[in-house]
CSV table of C-alpha atoms and ligand atoms in Angstrom, one decimal:
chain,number,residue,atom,x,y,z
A,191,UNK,CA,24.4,17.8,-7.1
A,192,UNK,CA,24.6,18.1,-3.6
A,193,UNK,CA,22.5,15.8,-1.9
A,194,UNK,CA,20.8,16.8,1.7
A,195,UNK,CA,20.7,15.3,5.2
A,196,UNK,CA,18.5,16.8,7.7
A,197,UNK,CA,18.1,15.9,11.5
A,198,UNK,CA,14.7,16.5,12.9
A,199,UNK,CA,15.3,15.8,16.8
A,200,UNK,CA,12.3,16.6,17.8
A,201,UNK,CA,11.7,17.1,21.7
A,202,UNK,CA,14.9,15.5,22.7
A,203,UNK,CA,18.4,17.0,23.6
A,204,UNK,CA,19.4,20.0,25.7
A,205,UNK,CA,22.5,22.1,25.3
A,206,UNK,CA,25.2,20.2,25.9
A,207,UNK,CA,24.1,16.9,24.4
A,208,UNK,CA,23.0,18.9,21.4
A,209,UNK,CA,26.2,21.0,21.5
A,210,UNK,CA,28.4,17.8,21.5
A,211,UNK,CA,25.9,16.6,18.4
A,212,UNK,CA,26.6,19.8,16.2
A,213,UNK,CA,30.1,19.5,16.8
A,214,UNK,CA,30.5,15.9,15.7
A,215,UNK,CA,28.4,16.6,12.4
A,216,UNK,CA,30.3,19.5,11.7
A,217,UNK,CA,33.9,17.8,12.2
A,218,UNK,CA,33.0,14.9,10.3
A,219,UNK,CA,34.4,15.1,6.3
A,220,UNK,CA,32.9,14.5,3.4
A,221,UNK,CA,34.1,15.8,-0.3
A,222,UNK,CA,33.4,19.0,-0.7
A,223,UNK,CA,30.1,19.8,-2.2
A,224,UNK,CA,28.6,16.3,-1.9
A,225,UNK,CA,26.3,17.1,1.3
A,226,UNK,CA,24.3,19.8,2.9
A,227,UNK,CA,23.2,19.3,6.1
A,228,UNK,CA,20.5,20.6,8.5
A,229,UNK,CA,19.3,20.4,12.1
A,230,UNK,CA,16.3,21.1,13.4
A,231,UNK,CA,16.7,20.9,17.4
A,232,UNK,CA,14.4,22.2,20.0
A,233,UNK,CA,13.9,26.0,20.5
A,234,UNK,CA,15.5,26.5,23.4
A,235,UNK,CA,18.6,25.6,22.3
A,236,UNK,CA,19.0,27.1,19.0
A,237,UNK,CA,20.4,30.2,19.9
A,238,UNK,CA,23.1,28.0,21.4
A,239,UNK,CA,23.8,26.2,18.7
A,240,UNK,CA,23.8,29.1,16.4
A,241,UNK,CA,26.6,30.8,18.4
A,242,UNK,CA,28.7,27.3,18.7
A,243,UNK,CA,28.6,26.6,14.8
A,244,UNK,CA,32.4,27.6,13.9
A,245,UNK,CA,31.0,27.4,10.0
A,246,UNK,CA,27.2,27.6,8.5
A,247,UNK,CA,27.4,24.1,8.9
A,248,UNK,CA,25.3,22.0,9.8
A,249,UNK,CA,22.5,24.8,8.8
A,250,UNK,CA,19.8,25.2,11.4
A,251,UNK,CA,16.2,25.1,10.9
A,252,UNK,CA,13.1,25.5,13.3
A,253,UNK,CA,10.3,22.4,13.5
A,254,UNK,CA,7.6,24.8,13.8
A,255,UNK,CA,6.7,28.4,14.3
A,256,UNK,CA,3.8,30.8,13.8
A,257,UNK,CA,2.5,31.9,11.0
A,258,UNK,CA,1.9,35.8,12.1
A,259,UNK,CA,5.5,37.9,12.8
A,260,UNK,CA,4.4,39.3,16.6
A,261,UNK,CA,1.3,39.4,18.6
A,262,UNK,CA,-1.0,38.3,21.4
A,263,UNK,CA,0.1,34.2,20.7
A,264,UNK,CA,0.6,32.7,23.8
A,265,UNK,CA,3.8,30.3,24.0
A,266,UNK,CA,4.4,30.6,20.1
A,267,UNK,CA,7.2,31.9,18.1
A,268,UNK,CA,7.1,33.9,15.3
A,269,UNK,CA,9.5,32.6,11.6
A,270,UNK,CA,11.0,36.5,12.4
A,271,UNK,CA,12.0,35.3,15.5
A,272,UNK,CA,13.4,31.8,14.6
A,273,UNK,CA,15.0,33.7,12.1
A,274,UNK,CA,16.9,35.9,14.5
A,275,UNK,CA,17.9,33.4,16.6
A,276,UNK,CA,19.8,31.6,14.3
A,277,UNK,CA,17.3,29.6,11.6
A,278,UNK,CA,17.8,29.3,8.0
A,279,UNK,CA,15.0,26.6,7.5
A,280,UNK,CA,11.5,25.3,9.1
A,281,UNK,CA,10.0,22.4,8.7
A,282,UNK,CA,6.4,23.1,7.9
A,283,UNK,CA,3.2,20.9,8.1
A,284,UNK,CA,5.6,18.1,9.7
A,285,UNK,CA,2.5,14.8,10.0
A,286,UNK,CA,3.5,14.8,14.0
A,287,UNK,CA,1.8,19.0,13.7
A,288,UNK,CA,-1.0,17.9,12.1
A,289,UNK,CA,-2.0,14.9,13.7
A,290,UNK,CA,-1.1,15.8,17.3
A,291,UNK,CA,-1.6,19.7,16.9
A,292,UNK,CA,-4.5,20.1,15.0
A,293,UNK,CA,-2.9,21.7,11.9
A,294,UNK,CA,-4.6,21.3,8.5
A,295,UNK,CA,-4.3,22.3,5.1
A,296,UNK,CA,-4.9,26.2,6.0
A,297,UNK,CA,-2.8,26.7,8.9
A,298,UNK,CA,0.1,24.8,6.5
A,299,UNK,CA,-0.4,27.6,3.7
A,300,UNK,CA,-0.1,30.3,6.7
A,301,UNK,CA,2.7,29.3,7.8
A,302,UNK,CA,4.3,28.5,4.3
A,303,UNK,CA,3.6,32.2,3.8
A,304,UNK,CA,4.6,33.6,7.3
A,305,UNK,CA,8.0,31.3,6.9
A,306,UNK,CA,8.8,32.6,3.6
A,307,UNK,CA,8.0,36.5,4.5
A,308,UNK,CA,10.7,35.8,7.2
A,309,UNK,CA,13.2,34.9,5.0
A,310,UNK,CA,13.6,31.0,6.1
A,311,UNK,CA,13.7,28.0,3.3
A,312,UNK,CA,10.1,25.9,4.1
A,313,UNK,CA,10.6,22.7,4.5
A,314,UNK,CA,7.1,21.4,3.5
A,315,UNK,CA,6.3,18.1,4.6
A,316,UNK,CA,3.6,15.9,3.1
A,317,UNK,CA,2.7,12.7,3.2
A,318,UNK,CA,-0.4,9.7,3.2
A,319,UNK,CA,-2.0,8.0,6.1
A,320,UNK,CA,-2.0,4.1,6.1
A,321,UNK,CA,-5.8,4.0,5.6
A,322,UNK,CA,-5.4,6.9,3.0
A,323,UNK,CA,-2.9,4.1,1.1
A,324,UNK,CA,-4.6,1.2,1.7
A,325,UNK,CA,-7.4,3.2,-0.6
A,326,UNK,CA,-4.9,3.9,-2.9
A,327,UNK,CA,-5.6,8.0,-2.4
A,328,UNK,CA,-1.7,8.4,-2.2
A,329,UNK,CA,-1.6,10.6,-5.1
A,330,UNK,CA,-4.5,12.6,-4.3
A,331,UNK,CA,-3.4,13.4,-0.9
A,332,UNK,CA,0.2,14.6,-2.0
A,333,UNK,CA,-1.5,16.6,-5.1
A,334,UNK,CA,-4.1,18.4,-2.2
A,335,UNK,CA,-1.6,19.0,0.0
A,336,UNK,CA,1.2,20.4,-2.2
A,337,UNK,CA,-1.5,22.4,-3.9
A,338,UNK,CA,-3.3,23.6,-0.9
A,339,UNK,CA,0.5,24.5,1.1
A,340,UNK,CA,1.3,26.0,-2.0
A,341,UNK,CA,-1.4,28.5,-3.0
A,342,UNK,CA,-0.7,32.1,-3.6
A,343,UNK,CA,3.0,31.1,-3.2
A,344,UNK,CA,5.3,32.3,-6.5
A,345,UNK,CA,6.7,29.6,-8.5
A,346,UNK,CA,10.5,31.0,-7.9
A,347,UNK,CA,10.1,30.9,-4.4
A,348,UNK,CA,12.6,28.9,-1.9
A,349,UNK,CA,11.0,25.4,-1.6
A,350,UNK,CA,12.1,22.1,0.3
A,351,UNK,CA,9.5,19.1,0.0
A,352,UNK,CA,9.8,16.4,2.7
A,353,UNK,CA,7.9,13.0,1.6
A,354,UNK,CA,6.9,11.7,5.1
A,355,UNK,CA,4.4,8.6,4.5
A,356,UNK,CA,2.8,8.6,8.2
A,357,UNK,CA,2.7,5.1,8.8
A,358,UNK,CA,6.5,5.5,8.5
A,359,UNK,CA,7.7,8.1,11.2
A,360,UNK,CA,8.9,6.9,14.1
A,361,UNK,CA,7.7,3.2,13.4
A,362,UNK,CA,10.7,1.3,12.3
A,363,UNK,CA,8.5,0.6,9.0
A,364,UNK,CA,10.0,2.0,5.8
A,365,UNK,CA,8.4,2.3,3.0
A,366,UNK,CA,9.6,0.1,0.1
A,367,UNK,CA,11.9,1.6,-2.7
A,368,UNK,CA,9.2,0.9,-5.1
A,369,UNK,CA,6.7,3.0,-2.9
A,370,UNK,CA,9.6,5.8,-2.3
A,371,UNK,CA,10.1,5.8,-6.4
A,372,UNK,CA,6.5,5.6,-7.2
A,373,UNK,CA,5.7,8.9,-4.5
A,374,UNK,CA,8.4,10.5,-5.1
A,375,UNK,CA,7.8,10.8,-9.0
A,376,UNK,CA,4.2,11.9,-8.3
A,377,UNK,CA,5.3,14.4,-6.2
A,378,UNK,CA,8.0,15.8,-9.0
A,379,UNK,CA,5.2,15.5,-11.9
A,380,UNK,CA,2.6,17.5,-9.4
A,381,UNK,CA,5.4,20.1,-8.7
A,382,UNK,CA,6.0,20.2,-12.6
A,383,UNK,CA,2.4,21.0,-13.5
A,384,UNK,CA,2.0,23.6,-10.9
A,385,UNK,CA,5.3,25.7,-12.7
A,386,UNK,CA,7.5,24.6,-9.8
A,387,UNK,CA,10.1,22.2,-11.4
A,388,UNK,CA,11.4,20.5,-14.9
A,389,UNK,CA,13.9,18.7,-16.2
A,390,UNK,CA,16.0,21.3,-15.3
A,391,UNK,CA,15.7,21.3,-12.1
A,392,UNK,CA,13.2,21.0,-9.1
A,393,UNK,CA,12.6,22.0,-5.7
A,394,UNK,CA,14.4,19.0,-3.5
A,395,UNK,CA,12.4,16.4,-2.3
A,396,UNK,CA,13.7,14.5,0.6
A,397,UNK,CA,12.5,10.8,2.1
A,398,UNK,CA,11.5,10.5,5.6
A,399,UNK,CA,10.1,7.9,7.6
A,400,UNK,CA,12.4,5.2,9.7
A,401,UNK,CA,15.4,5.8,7.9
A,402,UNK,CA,18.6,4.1,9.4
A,403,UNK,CA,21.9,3.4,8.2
A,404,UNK,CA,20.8,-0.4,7.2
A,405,UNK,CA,18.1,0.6,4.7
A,406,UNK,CA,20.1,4.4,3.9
A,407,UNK,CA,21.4,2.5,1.0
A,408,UNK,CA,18.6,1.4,-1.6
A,409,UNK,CA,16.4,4.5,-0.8
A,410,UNK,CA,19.6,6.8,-1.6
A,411,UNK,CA,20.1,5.3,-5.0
A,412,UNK,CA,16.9,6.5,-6.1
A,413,UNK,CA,17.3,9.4,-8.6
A,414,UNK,CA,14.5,10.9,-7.0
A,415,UNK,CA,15.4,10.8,-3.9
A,416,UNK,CA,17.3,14.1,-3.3
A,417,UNK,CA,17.9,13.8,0.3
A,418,UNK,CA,16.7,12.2,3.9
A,419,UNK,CA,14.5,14.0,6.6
A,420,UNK,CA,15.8,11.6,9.3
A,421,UNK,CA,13.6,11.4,13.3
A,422,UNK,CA,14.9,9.0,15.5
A,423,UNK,CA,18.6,8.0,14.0
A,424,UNK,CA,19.6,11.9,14.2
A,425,UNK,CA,19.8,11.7,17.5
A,426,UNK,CA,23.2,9.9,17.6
A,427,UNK,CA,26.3,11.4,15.5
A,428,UNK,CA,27.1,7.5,14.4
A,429,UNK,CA,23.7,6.7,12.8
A,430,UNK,CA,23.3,10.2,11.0
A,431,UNK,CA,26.3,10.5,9.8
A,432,UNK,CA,26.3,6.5,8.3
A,433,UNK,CA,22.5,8.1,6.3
A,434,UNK,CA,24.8,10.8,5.3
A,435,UNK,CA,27.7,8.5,3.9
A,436,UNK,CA,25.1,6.3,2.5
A,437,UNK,CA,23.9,9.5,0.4
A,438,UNK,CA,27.4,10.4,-0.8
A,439,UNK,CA,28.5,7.1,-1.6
A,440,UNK,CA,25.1,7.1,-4.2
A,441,UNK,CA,25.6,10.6,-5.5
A,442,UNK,CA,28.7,9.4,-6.6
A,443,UNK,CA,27.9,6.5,-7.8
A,444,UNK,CA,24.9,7.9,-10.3
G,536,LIG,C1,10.5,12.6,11.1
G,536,LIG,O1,10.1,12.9,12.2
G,536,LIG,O2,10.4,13.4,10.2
G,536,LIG,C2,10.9,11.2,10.9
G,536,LIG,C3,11.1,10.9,9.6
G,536,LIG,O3,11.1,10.4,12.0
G,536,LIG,P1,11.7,8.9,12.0
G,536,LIG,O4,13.0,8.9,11.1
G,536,LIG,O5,12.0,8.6,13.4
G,536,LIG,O6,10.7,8.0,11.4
């Protein structure tokens, strides 16, 4: 199975730095069918990008959008118009949104819906607060939030799922291999119960949280670990691409 490697770069890059990033992604080789890889770079320059890809890859995505396609919505963009310039995916309910931007439960199921009705892949990202795990609600929040994102949303529908422990983004702590297994499997049996997965497959749930190419290793050897959302080592063709090696080299040794 091909394993995933997405770049969130949040507000950093402009068009030529980005430009130079693309192209190094998309020139470097690995065996066919081993890796799919995203981008999510800011607005502004998507369009660019989008006209510079030679191939559909890297994919692009959007890090955020509106939930409604037009209207009165000062400074936002709709999924429709992500979409036409040049987005395949958004990342939705991202823990930076919802603790810096006021988004909640609701607003994520909006959006899940708006994103979907546009045609884009959701990338829905979950994940616990440190005082939420040091309570041990882990599992309670990933169940509310995957069911809450989630409602009203058919079971066949495109679905990414991002595993994002907050005290882990952008904070050079990663969570343990143990914690990464442990989530990740609730996250899997929750997506089971709600119709969305089975042995025979599963939406793809992705690690993210301080990823680098030192600890790419152990977390990619986790069955079920299906891919990386990577923040600050996208930013640099050498570190992503290492994350990305260190997920091929694992597929192929499972
Ligand atoms: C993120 O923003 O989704 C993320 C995982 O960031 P970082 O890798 O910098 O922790």
């Amino acid at each position: 199975m091909s394993r995933i490697l997405a770049g969130n770069w949040k507000m950093n890059l402009g068009v030529a730095e980005g430009t130079a990033l693309l192209r190094a992604i998309g020139d470097h080789a690995v065996p066919a069918g081993s890796l799919t890889t995203v981008v999510f770079p800011p607005l502004t320059i998507l369009a660019a990008l989008a006209r510079e890809r030679r191939i559909q890859d890297p994919k692009l995505g959007v890090q955020n959008c509106h939930a409604e396609p037009k209207g009165p919505f000062t400074g936002e963009v709709s999924p429709e118009m992500a979409r036409e310039a040049g987005a395949e995916l958004a990342l939705v309910g991202h823990s930076e949104r919802r603790r810096l931007f006021c988004e909640n439960d609701a607003s994520v199921q909006a959006k899940m819906k708006g994103v979907l009705r546009a045609g884009l892949k959701p990338v829905l990202c979950i994940g616990e607060t440190l005082a939420e795990r040091e309570r041990r609600e882990t599992r309670d929040v990933l169940s509310r939030q995957l069911g809450r994102a989630l409602e009203g949303i058919p079971a066949r529908a495109p679905l990414w799922v991002a595993y994002e422990p907050v005290w882990a983004i952008g904070t050079g702590v990663v969570a343990t291999v143990d914690e990464v297994a442990e989530a990740h499997g609730w996250v899997l049996e929750e997506l089971g119960r709600m119709g969305r997965g089975s042995a025979a497959g599963h939406p793809p749930v992705l690690y993210g949280g301080s990823v680098d190419p030192k600890n790419a290793s152990g977390l990619a050897a986790l069955p079920e670990v299906d891919g990386f959302l990577v923040g600050g080592a996208s930013l640099a063709a050498e570190t992503f691409l290492a994350i990305g090696d260190a997920l091929v080299k694992a597929e192929h040794a499972i």
